[in-house]
């Protein structure tokens, strides 16, 4: 099942997808175009406690950025205020030279996870969504790289549109992934090319910290990142999970 | 767990002059290559939060932990692009924190594996109201490990004072009401190990005490 969190007629609703429409808890069916706003589909909790993100988790992207592939996960943490939803706007700061999207399969944790072995990892996943983990590369200093000025800006992490139940994604490690800018394909890849796959990441994180339901893991992006300018419409799409639309605004 | 904080907790590196001086010889060398131009922040996620009085678990593989005693600002309202002259007005209050880390030498990559272990952020028992606390430049704290004084910090020694730090952080991201921003942990951070008791005290603040316990032992 596909779950969304939307604003409709002035109220926030949890909804599920039915025949291309949104089914509300009160039984009403809403057309996607009638939605006032799509919010990050964060259930099973209203707020994610922890948002973990991977850097350089596809070998081709690591190469593109002139690094050798990492020997252990390169991880950073994001604050909640960077999140926004499907069909929302992301601000490009003034005077920036290079700001790029990153289409990322995102894991939504479903159960408290501590010392989980990779063979059991899928039991701890509630579902998946799509993130667009924008980076503002002008600010990439060599301190806690990538730092929060690059990665933690308001509205710079669109998430959604759906949280798809784990049961509906039989093999998350074989999903086609692509990004279009104004309808033109600029990035295409496959989750099979991750350096550290999803079961590894669950094992890795839960070896030193407890993951809780609703925590998010953004798993990194393949190569093909290009500069995004005000007015550009960016669609980050993952096979079977969803197509996340976002528009760049001048700040 | 009853804590006087709720939002995202941000720490800051190198915000005491003594820390900067200690690292200055390496700042223009690889991997850093240049001095930082903006505040260097990190997040202490919710799994790290420990209440005053709690036993904090230390994994058997970790012989010692580093105590990062500090005072943190708790935001009373959303702060975006604040001016340094009035940024401090958005602070609701201050709280003592015990920001624990596994000792690590490099600040090149985010130190999630070293800073985000369960329980690795002691949070003081009470918020001290901003109106009562006055100018954070007057804050001072002491760290005692097993009753022995190990560190004294004066917040007049900050690279960015509280207002400037708020202005420089809110220039690139919004701090929301309830979010927390630490003022910095200072040089000469004490080391401690399982079995030790850590007390962080500051004039006007309720003392923050935690013990370190071997992971897996009863709290």
XYZ file of C-alpha atoms in Angstrom:
470
model
C 0.000 0.000 0.000
C 1.071 3.592 -0.658
C 0.648 6.094 2.184
C 0.660 9.876 1.915
C 0.225 12.776 4.273
C -1.656 15.644 2.729
C -3.365 18.937 3.431
C -6.897 19.000 1.994
C -9.663 21.506 2.689
C -7.646 23.094 5.488
C -6.887 19.925 7.445
C -4.011 17.468 7.502
C -4.899 13.884 6.576
C -3.191 10.547 6.328
C -4.248 8.991 3.041
C -3.639 5.887 1.010
C -3.535 5.482 -2.747
C -6.535 3.866 -4.434
C -6.893 3.697 -8.210
C -4.831 6.853 -8.666
C -6.833 8.769 -6.055
C -6.205 9.503 -2.392
C -8.412 7.663 0.081
C -8.876 9.546 3.354
C -9.627 7.873 6.692
C -13.207 9.197 6.513
C -13.776 7.365 3.238
C -13.587 10.342 0.870
C -11.638 9.947 -2.363
C -9.567 12.980 -3.363
C -8.028 13.575 -6.760
C -4.273 14.293 -6.601
C -4.825 17.678 -8.239
C -7.233 18.680 -5.455
C -4.597 18.300 -2.757
C -3.583 21.626 -1.183
C -0.153 20.355 -0.152
C 1.729 17.105 0.139
C 3.698 16.701 3.367
C 6.622 14.366 3.978
C 4.982 10.917 4.433
C 6.530 10.453 7.846
C 4.246 7.951 9.556
C 4.556 5.712 11.603
C 5.522 8.780 13.654
C 4.527 12.397 13.222
C 8.183 13.458 13.432
C 11.314 11.568 12.514
C 13.626 11.479 15.498
C 16.666 10.834 13.382
C 17.447 11.460 9.706
C 20.592 9.639 8.602
C 22.053 10.271 5.163
C 24.781 8.586 3.170
C 27.414 10.375 1.153
C 29.215 8.779 -1.780
C 27.285 5.515 -1.615
C 27.415 4.773 -5.346
C 30.825 4.078 -6.837
C 30.126 6.125 -9.966
C 29.102 9.161 -7.919
C 32.208 8.830 -5.745
C 34.275 8.760 -8.934
C 32.411 11.705 -10.408
C 33.259 13.741 -7.336
C 36.922 12.702 -7.558
C 36.990 10.620 -4.426
C 37.831 7.006 -4.035
C 34.943 4.904 -2.809
C 34.683 5.014 0.988
C 35.739 1.987 2.980
C 33.045 2.558 5.542
C 29.802 4.487 5.278
C 30.151 8.260 5.087
C 27.231 9.357 7.208
C 25.783 12.686 8.200
C 22.650 13.644 10.101
C 20.017 16.119 9.007
C 17.672 18.262 11.088
C 13.920 18.095 10.662
C 13.611 21.631 9.306
C 15.248 20.684 6.019
C 12.292 18.451 5.055
C 9.507 19.420 2.700
C 6.954 17.501 0.649
C 6.005 16.511 -2.899
C 5.165 19.340 -5.315
C 6.759 21.904 -2.974
C 9.425 24.526 -3.577
C 13.098 24.480 -2.675
C 15.032 27.697 -2.272
C 18.262 28.296 -4.122
C 20.309 30.850 -2.163
C 21.450 33.907 -4.049
C 24.965 33.973 -5.511
C 25.387 30.198 -5.448
C 27.327 28.590 -8.313
C 26.363 24.936 -7.960
C 23.316 23.401 -6.346
C 22.364 19.871 -7.320
C 19.639 17.308 -6.623
C 20.348 13.839 -5.301
C 17.697 11.174 -5.943
C 17.822 8.761 -3.011
C 15.961 5.640 -1.950
C 14.899 6.346 1.621
C 14.285 3.673 4.228
C 11.607 4.281 6.860
C 12.394 2.282 9.984
C 9.455 0.267 11.298
C 10.666 -1.312 14.534
C 13.155 -0.511 17.267
C 16.450 -1.770 15.885
C 19.552 -2.475 17.970
C 22.345 -4.935 17.094
C 20.439 -6.203 14.054
C 22.215 -8.696 11.806
C 22.032 -8.014 8.091
C 20.117 -11.231 7.501
C 17.294 -9.899 9.679
C 17.480 -6.273 8.525
C 14.397 -6.266 6.280
C 12.219 -7.200 9.286
C 12.923 -3.736 10.722
C 11.822 -1.698 7.708
C 8.318 -0.214 7.505
C 8.662 1.031 3.962
C 10.382 3.241 1.454
C 10.064 6.711 0.050
C 11.999 8.991 -2.308
C 14.208 11.827 -1.112
C 15.771 14.604 -3.106
C 18.766 15.439 -0.941
C 19.861 18.769 -2.434
C 23.458 19.863 -1.909
C 24.749 23.411 -2.174
C 28.267 22.640 -3.161
C 29.651 26.162 -2.840
C 29.839 25.581 0.900
C 31.692 22.267 0.858
C 34.435 22.971 3.381
C 36.682 20.211 4.698
C 35.212 20.196 8.200
C 32.651 17.496 8.993
C 32.256 17.318 5.225
C 29.526 17.546 3.931
C 28.670 20.153 6.519
C 25.260 21.483 7.468
C 25.619 24.574 5.268
C 25.746 22.205 2.278
C 23.096 19.769 3.406
C 20.787 21.114 6.086
C 19.123 24.108 4.533
C 15.407 24.768 4.879
C 13.312 23.066 2.165
C 16.375 21.335 0.689
C 15.204 17.786 1.395
C 11.913 17.081 -0.394
C 10.476 13.688 0.622
C 7.629 11.680 -0.854
C 5.125 11.549 -2.371
C 4.456 8.101 -0.917
C 5.643 5.851 1.832
C 5.328 2.467 0.183
C 4.952 -0.554 2.452
C 8.045 -2.748 2.532
C 5.929 -5.729 1.443
C 5.213 -3.943 -1.842
C 8.912 -3.505 -2.669
C 10.130 -7.078 -3.123
C 13.760 -6.188 -3.852
C 14.793 -2.656 -2.851
C 18.296 -3.441 -4.074
C 17.223 -3.647 -7.736
C 15.229 -0.501 -8.435
C 15.744 1.796 -11.393
C 16.215 5.391 -10.336
C 16.183 8.522 -12.452
C 16.014 12.290 -12.284
C 14.627 14.678 -14.862
C 15.180 18.424 -15.012
C 12.395 20.146 -16.944
C 11.486 16.789 -18.481
C 14.978 15.864 -19.643
C 16.662 12.825 -18.083
C 19.883 13.894 -16.352
C 20.488 11.056 -13.926
C 19.765 7.369 -14.217
C 20.984 4.501 -12.111
C 19.954 1.487 -10.118
C 19.946 0.774 -6.412
C 21.888 -2.425 -7.110
C 24.972 -0.221 -7.496
C 25.025 0.955 -3.878
C 28.381 0.409 -2.174
C 26.719 -0.218 1.209
C 23.325 -1.820 0.646
C 20.252 -1.393 2.827
C 20.742 -4.526 4.980
C 24.364 -3.515 5.594
C 23.287 -0.034 6.652
C 20.689 -1.337 9.125
C 23.344 -3.601 10.631
C 25.928 -0.791 10.675
C 23.771 1.883 12.308
C 22.151 -0.470 14.806
C 25.610 -1.656 15.901
C 26.196 1.658 17.693
C 22.814 3.381 17.944
C 19.180 2.443 18.388
C 16.933 3.127 15.410
C 13.287 3.882 16.190
C 10.093 3.651 14.110
C 9.947 6.630 11.770
C 13.711 7.170 11.621
C 14.908 7.732 8.064
C 17.954 6.497 6.177
C 18.731 8.303 2.910
C 20.922 5.903 0.975
C 22.903 8.143 -1.389
C 22.765 8.909 -5.093
C 24.429 7.742 -8.330
C 26.224 10.057 -10.767
C 24.568 12.557 -13.069
C 24.111 15.546 -10.814
C 23.712 18.904 -12.567
C 23.204 22.472 -11.421
C 19.578 23.471 -10.753
C 18.375 27.017 -11.399
C 15.310 28.932 -10.231
C 12.247 27.784 -12.173
C 13.613 24.315 -12.864
C 11.232 21.436 -12.172
C 13.101 18.443 -10.793
C 11.507 14.992 -10.664
C 13.370 12.329 -8.726
C 11.820 8.935 -9.376
C 12.416 5.426 -8.095
C 10.792 2.400 -9.684
C 7.819 1.196 -7.664
C 8.290 3.851 -4.973
C 7.269 7.097 -6.611
C 8.066 10.246 -8.574
C 8.853 13.235 -6.336
C 8.277 16.629 -7.978
C 10.068 19.758 -6.805
C 10.512 23.277 -8.156
C 13.488 25.546 -7.505
C 12.782 29.066 -6.277
C 15.160 31.995 -6.039
C 15.647 32.789 -2.360
C 12.322 10.289 29.946
C 11.470 13.767 31.191
C 13.751 16.299 29.490
C 13.556 20.078 29.099
C 14.256 19.794 25.337
C 12.273 18.526 22.346
C 13.575 19.672 18.946
C 16.760 19.015 17.003
C 19.949 19.308 19.077
C 22.925 20.896 17.319
C 26.475 20.945 18.661
C 29.268 23.201 17.457
C 32.954 22.423 17.043
C 35.857 24.848 17.573
C 33.893 27.590 19.272
C 36.417 28.128 22.062
C 39.629 30.015 21.314
C 41.660 27.314 23.045
C 40.295 24.619 20.717
C 41.112 26.700 17.658
C 44.632 27.438 18.885
C 45.280 23.743 19.488
C 44.263 22.844 15.945
C 45.679 25.880 14.147
C 48.969 24.228 13.099
C 46.951 21.619 11.151
C 44.280 23.857 9.688
C 46.052 24.548 6.408
C 47.245 20.957 6.050
C 45.308 18.062 4.523
C 42.594 17.086 4.917
C 41.303 20.503 6.080
C 43.431 22.744 3.828
C 41.866 25.932 5.210
C 40.397 27.343 8.377
C 36.607 26.983 8.628
C 34.573 29.944 7.412
C 31.246 29.074 9.045
C 30.157 27.335 12.251
C 30.912 23.605 12.153
C 27.780 21.903 13.397
C 26.732 18.372 14.188
C 23.495 16.768 15.353
C 22.962 14.769 18.539
C 19.883 12.690 17.621
C 17.228 11.609 20.102
C 18.780 8.211 20.802
C 21.683 10.046 22.477
C 19.603 11.935 25.019
C 20.029 10.954 28.681
C 18.268 12.471 31.663
C 20.068 13.887 34.687
C 20.939 11.024 36.993
C 20.850 8.373 34.269
C 23.574 5.777 33.841
C 25.024 6.200 30.348
C 26.018 2.916 28.671
C 29.588 2.596 27.395
C 30.285 -0.290 24.990
C 32.994 -2.719 26.032
C 35.027 -1.805 22.905
C 35.314 1.803 24.118
C 38.008 2.166 26.803
C 37.383 5.860 27.454
C 34.937 8.575 26.491
C 35.541 12.293 26.130
C 33.363 14.622 28.219
C 32.079 17.608 26.262
C 30.593 19.817 28.950
C 28.679 22.805 27.665
C 25.704 25.089 28.024
C 23.090 25.012 25.280
C 20.584 27.571 24.075
C 16.971 26.398 23.752
C 15.049 28.408 21.203
C 11.828 30.079 22.249
C 10.757 30.944 18.719
C 11.792 30.308 15.131
C 14.997 32.097 14.185
C 15.843 32.798 10.576
C 18.532 35.178 9.321
C 18.838 36.789 12.738
C 20.937 39.878 13.266
C 23.654 39.389 15.849
C 22.415 42.441 17.744
C 19.093 40.907 18.723
C 19.444 37.166 17.987
C 19.757 36.400 21.677
C 16.175 37.582 22.229
C 14.931 34.371 20.605
C 16.471 32.171 23.308
C 13.960 30.836 25.843
C 16.563 29.494 28.211
C 19.750 27.565 28.798
C 20.510 24.018 29.858
C 23.674 22.163 30.879
C 24.796 19.371 28.581
C 27.253 16.507 28.754
C 28.122 15.905 25.095
C 30.020 12.609 25.135
C 32.185 11.334 22.296
C 34.445 8.425 21.624
C 37.834 10.165 21.274
C 38.736 10.740 17.620
C 41.454 12.813 15.964
C 39.912 13.811 12.632
C 37.242 16.444 12.029
C 37.127 15.832 8.278
C 34.087 13.564 8.179
C 30.924 13.774 10.297
C 31.711 11.778 13.450
C 28.358 9.995 13.701
C 29.930 6.717 14.830
C 31.826 8.562 17.565
C 29.131 10.926 18.824
C 25.741 9.291 18.329
C 25.828 6.283 20.609
C 22.757 5.650 22.741
C 22.725 7.898 25.787
C 25.749 9.981 24.751
C 24.173 13.358 25.584
C 23.425 14.127 29.210
C 20.769 16.846 29.437
C 20.515 19.048 32.525
C 17.469 18.719 34.744
C 16.161 22.246 34.271
C 15.932 25.002 31.763
C 17.286 28.240 33.194
C 15.141 31.066 31.881
C 16.964 33.506 29.601
C 15.622 36.500 31.506
C 17.171 35.211 34.701
C 20.408 33.942 33.173
C 21.525 37.233 31.636
C 24.431 37.495 29.182
C 25.863 34.034 28.331
C 29.335 35.639 28.217
C 29.134 35.560 31.998
C 28.573 31.785 32.152
C 31.196 29.477 33.602
C 31.129 25.777 34.340
C 33.153 23.089 36.046
C 33.468 19.398 35.339
C 34.169 16.982 38.154
C 34.910 13.308 37.489
C 34.516 11.205 40.623
C 34.544 14.426 42.626
C 37.870 15.670 41.189
C 37.888 18.954 39.253
C 38.910 18.176 35.641
C 37.892 21.195 33.560
C 36.826 24.812 34.012
C 35.264 26.756 31.164
C 34.469 30.444 30.884
C 32.033 31.372 28.124
C 33.700 34.752 27.689
C 36.286 32.803 25.633
C 33.990 31.916 22.733
C 35.039 32.458 19.120
C 31.415 33.340 18.311
C 29.468 34.589 21.287
C 25.898 33.358 21.709
C 24.350 36.109 19.576
C 26.927 35.819 16.809
C 26.578 32.043 16.725
C 22.804 32.341 16.374
C 23.202 34.895 13.617
C 25.765 32.824 11.698
C 23.777 29.588 11.994
C 20.398 31.136 11.224
C 21.925 32.722 8.133
C 21.810 29.323 6.440
C 19.118 27.371 8.302
C 16.133 28.054 10.515
C 16.356 27.151 14.157
C 12.814 26.321 15.247
C 11.217 26.858 18.636
C 12.405 23.967 20.785
C 15.598 23.400 18.806
C 18.815 23.430 20.790
C 22.193 24.933 19.904
C 25.217 24.262 22.097
C 27.726 27.036 22.728
C 30.774 24.767 22.412
C 32.704 22.327 24.545
C 36.106 23.899 24.987
C 39.686 22.594 25.115
C 41.062 20.104 27.579
C 38.051 17.834 27.575
C 38.306 15.270 30.369
C 38.301 11.543 29.713
C 36.179 9.147 31.746
C 35.392 5.455 31.758
C 32.766 2.994 32.858
C 32.175 3.308 36.576
C 32.942 7.043 36.674
C 30.577 9.729 37.850
C 30.518 13.020 35.912
C 29.144 16.207 37.496
C 28.760 19.378 35.452
C 27.987 22.451 37.524
C 27.544 26.125 36.763
C 26.492 29.036 38.967
C 22.721 29.447 38.770
C 22.168 26.063 37.097
C 20.956 22.806 38.593
C 23.937 20.412 38.427
C 23.920 17.708 35.741
C 25.181 14.352 37.001
C 25.555 11.111 35.103
C 27.433 7.904 35.678
C 29.056 5.789 32.989
C 28.063 2.134 33.084
C 29.294 -0.864 31.095
C 26.813 -1.474 28.288
C 24.430 -4.265 29.204
C 24.616 -3.683 32.957
C 21.469 -2.593 34.798
C 20.980 1.158 34.720
